Tab-separated table of C-alpha atoms in Angstrom:
chain	number	residue	atom	x	y	z
A	1	MET	CA	0.005	0.051	-0.036
A	2	THR	CA	1.412	3.415	-1.002
A	3	ILE	CA	0.172	7.068	0.000
A	4	GLU	CA	-1.184	7.339	-3.478
A	5	ASN	CA	-3.737	4.551	-3.186
A	6	ALA	CA	-4.275	4.542	0.596
A	7	PRO	CA	-7.857	4.797	1.832
A	8	GLU	CA	-9.328	8.205	2.115
A	9	PRO	CA	-9.162	9.690	5.737
A	10	VAL	CA	-12.209	10.810	7.556
A	11	ILE	CA	-13.337	14.134	6.252
A	12	ALA	CA	-14.895	16.408	8.606
A	13	ASP	CA	-15.813	20.188	8.986
A	14	ARG	CA	-13.581	22.539	10.545
A	15	THR	CA	-15.480	22.687	13.854
A	16	THR	CA	-15.383	18.950	14.370
A	17	PHE	CA	-11.502	18.895	13.427
A	18	GLU	CA	-10.632	21.456	15.726
A	19	ALA	CA	-12.617	19.857	18.521
A	20	GLU	CA	-10.875	16.586	17.970
A	21	LEU	CA	-7.488	18.248	17.833
A	22	ALA	CA	-8.265	19.890	21.104
A	23	GLU	CA	-8.817	16.824	22.810
A	24	LEU	CA	-5.621	15.340	21.265
A	25	ARG	CA	-3.736	18.552	22.303
A	26	THR	CA	-4.606	17.816	26.045
A	27	ARG	CA	-2.821	14.419	25.427
A	28	GLU	CA	0.147	16.105	23.875
A	29	LYS	CA	0.528	18.555	26.654
A	30	ALA	CA	0.447	15.776	29.485
A	31	HIS	CA	3.142	13.897	27.374
A	32	THR	CA	5.362	17.056	27.293
A	33	ARG	CA	4.865	17.265	31.052
A	34	ALA	CA	5.664	13.665	31.408
A	35	GLY	CA	8.655	14.085	29.580
A	36	ASP	CA	9.802	17.058	31.574
A	37	ALA	CA	9.474	14.997	34.696
A	38	ILE	CA	11.666	12.379	33.209
A	39	ALA	CA	14.239	14.820	32.392
A	40	ALA	CA	14.034	16.262	35.884
A	41	ALA	CA	14.709	12.812	37.200
A	42	ARG	CA	17.542	12.056	34.881
A	43	ARG	CA	19.228	15.230	36.246
A	44	ARG	CA	19.006	13.620	39.653
A	45	LEU	CA	20.581	10.251	38.669
A	46	PRO	CA	23.824	9.362	40.546
A	47	VAL	CA	26.943	9.134	38.408
A	48	VAL	CA	29.791	6.668	37.878
A	49	GLU	CA	33.322	7.629	37.674
A	50	VAL	CA	35.318	6.277	34.576
A	51	ASP	CA	38.917	6.409	33.669
A	52	PRO	CA	39.713	9.850	32.210
A	53	THR	CA	42.709	8.412	30.403
A	54	THR	CA	40.889	5.841	28.576
A	55	PRO	CA	42.406	5.928	25.089
A	56	LEU	CA	40.628	6.841	21.838
A	57	ILE	CA	42.083	7.640	18.363
A	58	GLY	CA	41.496	11.055	16.842
A	59	ALA	CA	42.825	12.951	13.886
A	60	ASN	CA	46.274	13.362	15.609
A	61	GLY	CA	46.554	9.996	16.867
A	62	PRO	CA	45.958	8.476	20.542
A	63	VAL	CA	43.923	10.936	22.743
A	64	PRO	CA	42.312	10.418	26.243
A	65	LEU	CA	38.812	10.423	27.062
A	66	ILE	CA	39.068	13.707	28.874
A	67	ASP	CA	40.424	15.478	25.950
A	68	THR	CA	37.431	14.773	23.759
A	69	PHE	CA	35.529	17.110	25.965
A	70	GLU	CA	37.266	19.899	24.152
A	71	GLY	CA	37.593	22.102	27.231
A	72	ARG	CA	33.631	21.797	28.009
A	73	HIS	CA	32.282	20.237	31.095
A	74	GLN	CA	29.754	17.988	29.470
A	75	LEU	CA	30.043	15.499	26.668
A	76	ILE	CA	27.391	13.548	24.443
A	77	THR	CA	28.725	10.570	22.720
A	78	TYR	CA	27.229	8.744	19.854
A	79	TYR	CA	28.607	5.046	19.677
A	80	PHE	CA	28.556	4.402	16.015
A	81	MET	CA	28.127	1.027	14.756
A	82	TRP	CA	30.772	-0.216	12.369
A	83	HIS	CA	31.077	-3.187	9.904
A	84	HIS	CA	34.983	-3.450	9.561
A	85	GLY	CA	36.222	-4.085	6.043
A	86	ARG	CA	32.801	-3.380	4.434
A	87	PRO	CA	32.065	-0.803	1.797
A	88	ALA	CA	30.200	2.497	2.381
A	89	PRO	CA	26.789	1.294	1.346
A	90	GLU	CA	26.933	-1.735	3.969
A	91	GLN	CA	27.685	0.721	6.906
A	92	CYS	CA	25.108	1.352	9.431
A	93	GLU	CA	22.054	3.106	7.970
A	94	GLY	CA	20.444	4.035	11.392
A	95	CYS	CA	23.773	5.715	12.608
A	96	THR	CA	24.095	7.517	9.143
A	97	TRP	CA	20.427	8.581	9.309
A	98	ASN	CA	20.904	10.125	13.085
A	99	ASN	CA	24.441	11.787	12.625
A	100	THR	CA	23.235	13.359	9.175
A	101	GLN	CA	20.847	15.516	11.310
A	102	LEU	CA	23.748	16.826	13.354
A	103	ASP	CA	25.404	19.556	11.400
A	104	GLU	CA	25.217	22.665	13.586
A	105	LEU	CA	26.502	22.000	17.034
A	106	SER	CA	26.723	25.710	18.219
A	107	TYR	CA	23.428	25.286	20.308
A	108	VAL	CA	24.817	22.403	22.239
A	109	HIS	CA	28.061	24.084	22.782
A	110	SER	CA	26.269	27.055	24.137
A	111	ARG	CA	25.280	24.869	27.110
A	112	ASP	CA	28.841	23.795	27.808
A	113	ILE	CA	28.312	20.516	25.848
A	114	THR	CA	30.640	18.908	23.269
A	115	TYR	CA	28.974	16.309	20.962
A	116	ALA	CA	31.285	13.644	19.459
A	117	VAL	CA	31.030	10.398	17.649
A	118	PHE	CA	32.897	7.392	19.174
A	119	CYS	CA	33.158	5.003	16.344
A	120	GLN	CA	33.231	1.261	17.166
A	121	GLY	CA	35.463	0.680	14.067
A	122	PRO	CA	39.060	1.559	13.106
A	123	TYR	CA	39.817	5.209	12.821
A	124	GLU	CA	41.254	5.530	9.252
A	125	GLU	CA	38.634	3.504	7.600
A	126	SER	CA	35.657	5.006	9.491
A	127	ARG	CA	37.052	8.463	9.292
A	128	ARG	CA	36.897	8.181	5.421
A	129	TYR	CA	33.251	7.595	5.832
A	130	HIS	CA	32.962	10.645	8.042
A	131	ASP	CA	34.578	12.723	5.280
A	132	PHE	CA	32.477	11.076	2.537
A	133	MET	CA	29.460	12.056	4.310
A	134	ASN	CA	30.865	15.610	4.879
A	135	TRP	CA	30.148	15.722	8.482
A	136	THR	CA	31.893	18.116	10.910
A	137	MET	CA	31.236	16.761	14.298
A	138	PRO	CA	34.438	15.339	16.072
A	139	TRP	CA	35.057	11.875	15.206
A	140	TYR	CA	37.119	9.271	17.230
A	141	SER	CA	37.733	5.426	17.228
A	142	ALA	CA	36.810	3.841	20.459
A	143	GLN	CA	37.472	0.335	18.974
A	144	ASP	CA	40.259	-0.577	21.508
A	145	SER	CA	38.501	0.779	24.562
A	146	LEU	CA	34.725	-0.484	23.964
A	147	GLU	CA	35.114	-2.967	26.893
A	148	THR	CA	36.017	-0.211	29.177
A	149	LEU	CA	33.685	2.550	27.813
A	150	LEU	CA	30.611	0.115	27.241
A	151	VAL	CA	31.255	-2.038	30.363
A	152	GLY	CA	28.275	-4.535	30.628
A	153	ARG	CA	26.550	-3.088	27.584
A	154	GLN	CA	26.231	-4.840	24.137
A	155	ILE	CA	29.237	-3.826	21.802
A	156	GLY	CA	28.078	-3.525	18.142
A	157	MET	CA	24.952	-1.569	19.192
A	158	MET	CA	24.273	2.064	18.748
A	159	HIS	CA	24.470	3.825	22.155
A	160	VAL	CA	24.342	7.512	23.186
A	161	VAL	CA	26.303	8.143	26.474
A	162	CYS	CA	26.592	11.382	28.417
A	163	TYR	CA	29.573	12.248	30.468
A	164	LEU	CA	30.642	15.032	33.129
A	165	ARG	CA	34.116	16.550	33.528
A	166	ARG	CA	34.880	17.833	36.966
A	167	GLY	CA	38.564	19.064	36.870
A	168	ASP	CA	40.697	16.033	35.949
A	169	ARG	CA	37.950	13.483	36.875
A	170	VAL	CA	35.265	12.133	34.287
A	171	PHE	CA	31.853	10.702	35.286
A	172	GLU	CA	29.148	8.868	33.176
A	173	THR	CA	25.898	10.270	33.804
A	174	TYR	CA	23.452	8.614	31.453
A	175	TRP	CA	23.232	6.140	28.669
A	176	THR	CA	20.529	4.828	26.326
A	177	ASN	CA	20.300	2.656	23.112
A	178	GLY	CA	17.832	1.134	20.880
A	179	ARG	CA	14.966	3.507	20.257
A	180	GLY	CA	16.581	5.769	23.065
A	181	VAL	CA	18.746	7.190	20.296
A	182	GLU	CA	15.946	8.846	18.728
A	183	ALA	CA	16.897	11.789	20.997
A	184	VAL	CA	19.025	12.966	18.104
A	185	ASP	CA	16.473	12.301	15.625
A	186	ILE	CA	14.541	15.400	14.438
A	187	ASN	CA	13.199	13.678	11.359
A	188	TYR	CA	11.199	11.051	13.064
A	189	ARG	CA	9.735	13.674	15.165
A	190	LEU	CA	8.555	15.605	12.139
A	191	ILE	CA	7.417	12.475	10.430
A	192	ASP	CA	5.439	11.392	13.508
A	193	LEU	CA	3.320	14.722	13.101
A	194	THR	CA	2.097	13.707	9.494
A	195	ILE	CA	-1.152	11.559	8.989
A	196	PHE	CA	0.642	8.545	7.632
A	197	GLY	CA	3.428	8.680	10.270
A	198	ARG	CA	6.623	6.367	9.870
A	199	GLN	CA	4.726	3.954	7.881
A	200	GLU	CA	6.542	1.218	9.644
A	201	PRO	CA	4.871	-2.188	10.505
A	202	TRP	CA	4.964	-1.864	14.276
A	203	GLU	CA	2.902	1.555	14.249
A	204	ASP	CA	-0.885	1.520	15.292
A	205	SER	CA	-2.333	3.060	12.096
A	206	PRO	CA	-5.668	2.623	10.489
A	207	GLU	CA	-6.547	-0.284	8.142
A	208	GLY	CA	-4.950	0.136	4.873
A	209	TRP	CA	-2.535	2.956	5.596
A	210	PRO	CA	0.732	2.730	3.814
A	211	ARG	CA	3.510	0.702	5.551
A	212	ASN	CA	6.936	-0.105	4.855
A	213	GLN	CA	7.273	-3.800	4.165
A	214	TRP	CA	10.999	-4.473	5.127
A	215	GLU	CA	10.056	-6.506	8.411
A	216	THR	CA	7.086	-8.277	7.270
A	217	ASP	CA	7.823	-9.430	3.738
A	218	PRO	CA	11.292	-11.112	3.286
A	219	SER	CA	10.677	-10.994	-0.565
A	220	VAL	CA	11.062	-7.222	-0.706
A	221	VAL	CA	14.967	-7.028	-0.743
A	222	ASP	CA	15.383	-3.241	-0.989
A	223	VAL	CA	12.768	-1.599	1.157
A	224	HIS	CA	14.157	-0.151	4.430
A	225	PRO	CA	13.263	2.931	6.689
A	226	PHE	CA	16.796	4.241	6.490
A	227	ARG	CA	17.879	2.945	2.977
A	228	THR	CA	16.923	3.593	-0.680
A	229	ASN	CA	18.316	1.618	-3.794
A	230	GLY	CA	20.675	-0.318	-1.393
A	231	ARG	CA	22.296	2.483	0.388
A	232	PRO	CA	21.720	4.615	3.457
A	233	ILE	CA	19.370	7.441	2.191
A	234	ALA	CA	21.749	10.411	2.846
A	235	HIS	CA	24.561	8.759	0.711
A	236	TRP	CA	22.728	9.535	-2.748
A	237	SER	CA	23.146	13.434	-2.333
A	238	ARG	CA	26.964	12.762	-1.838
A	239	ILE	CA	27.131	10.393	-4.788
A	240	HIS	CA	25.439	12.741	-7.124
A	241	ALA	CA	27.605	15.505	-5.891
A	242	GLY	CA	30.612	13.405	-7.128
A	243	ARG	CA	32.071	12.283	-3.796
A	244	SER	CA	33.989	9.017	-3.405
A	245	ASP	CA	32.663	6.559	-1.000
A	246	ASP	CA	35.761	4.344	-1.444
A	247	LEU	CA	36.924	3.464	2.337
A	248	SER	CA	39.944	1.380	1.323
């Protein structure tokens, strides 16, 4: 089912539409207040100390974790999944989707926060992917320190982890993975506002609404929420601009 041949939605007059929207707005406001309460609880979590000298690899070689703060007191890191030795089209489409949305970082910088990607693969290979995507955020390889940095968590899965620097000490303050990484995803937030939503099989939508079939129909080999024509969606503008995605 596509948008073009989807069933017609219920059509109402303006008064009915506004009345039902007002009911929904009450639920939206409650959702916003609940989110505020969760954020308040997040600010009250205890923290755990981590080794500030934990090594990563950056543009100039080895760098300790504390230096990735770039002098700021807070650090948000995205642990980027990596398929070592695989070409650009086979790299993580979800991580690509998320980080393509993070070009302007001055707003987080204004709150004394650095955002950086900690790639779970080797630096040179993954940095070429960073350059192909024309990203500007700080990029490090955490490959050799994942057991230390992600202690007790699944290596090879996307994570967002937050840290605090107090002098020469570093503390982990929060982490999330799975759908929790949607915190960096403005596209889904916008798509969720539309009548057809994400068009994904798990969504509760009216009968006949368009759905992406990548999970429910194995015969559909090139349909994926983050891919089109065999590549992460954001690749195509780079390819059309003549950029090389050779990671070798």
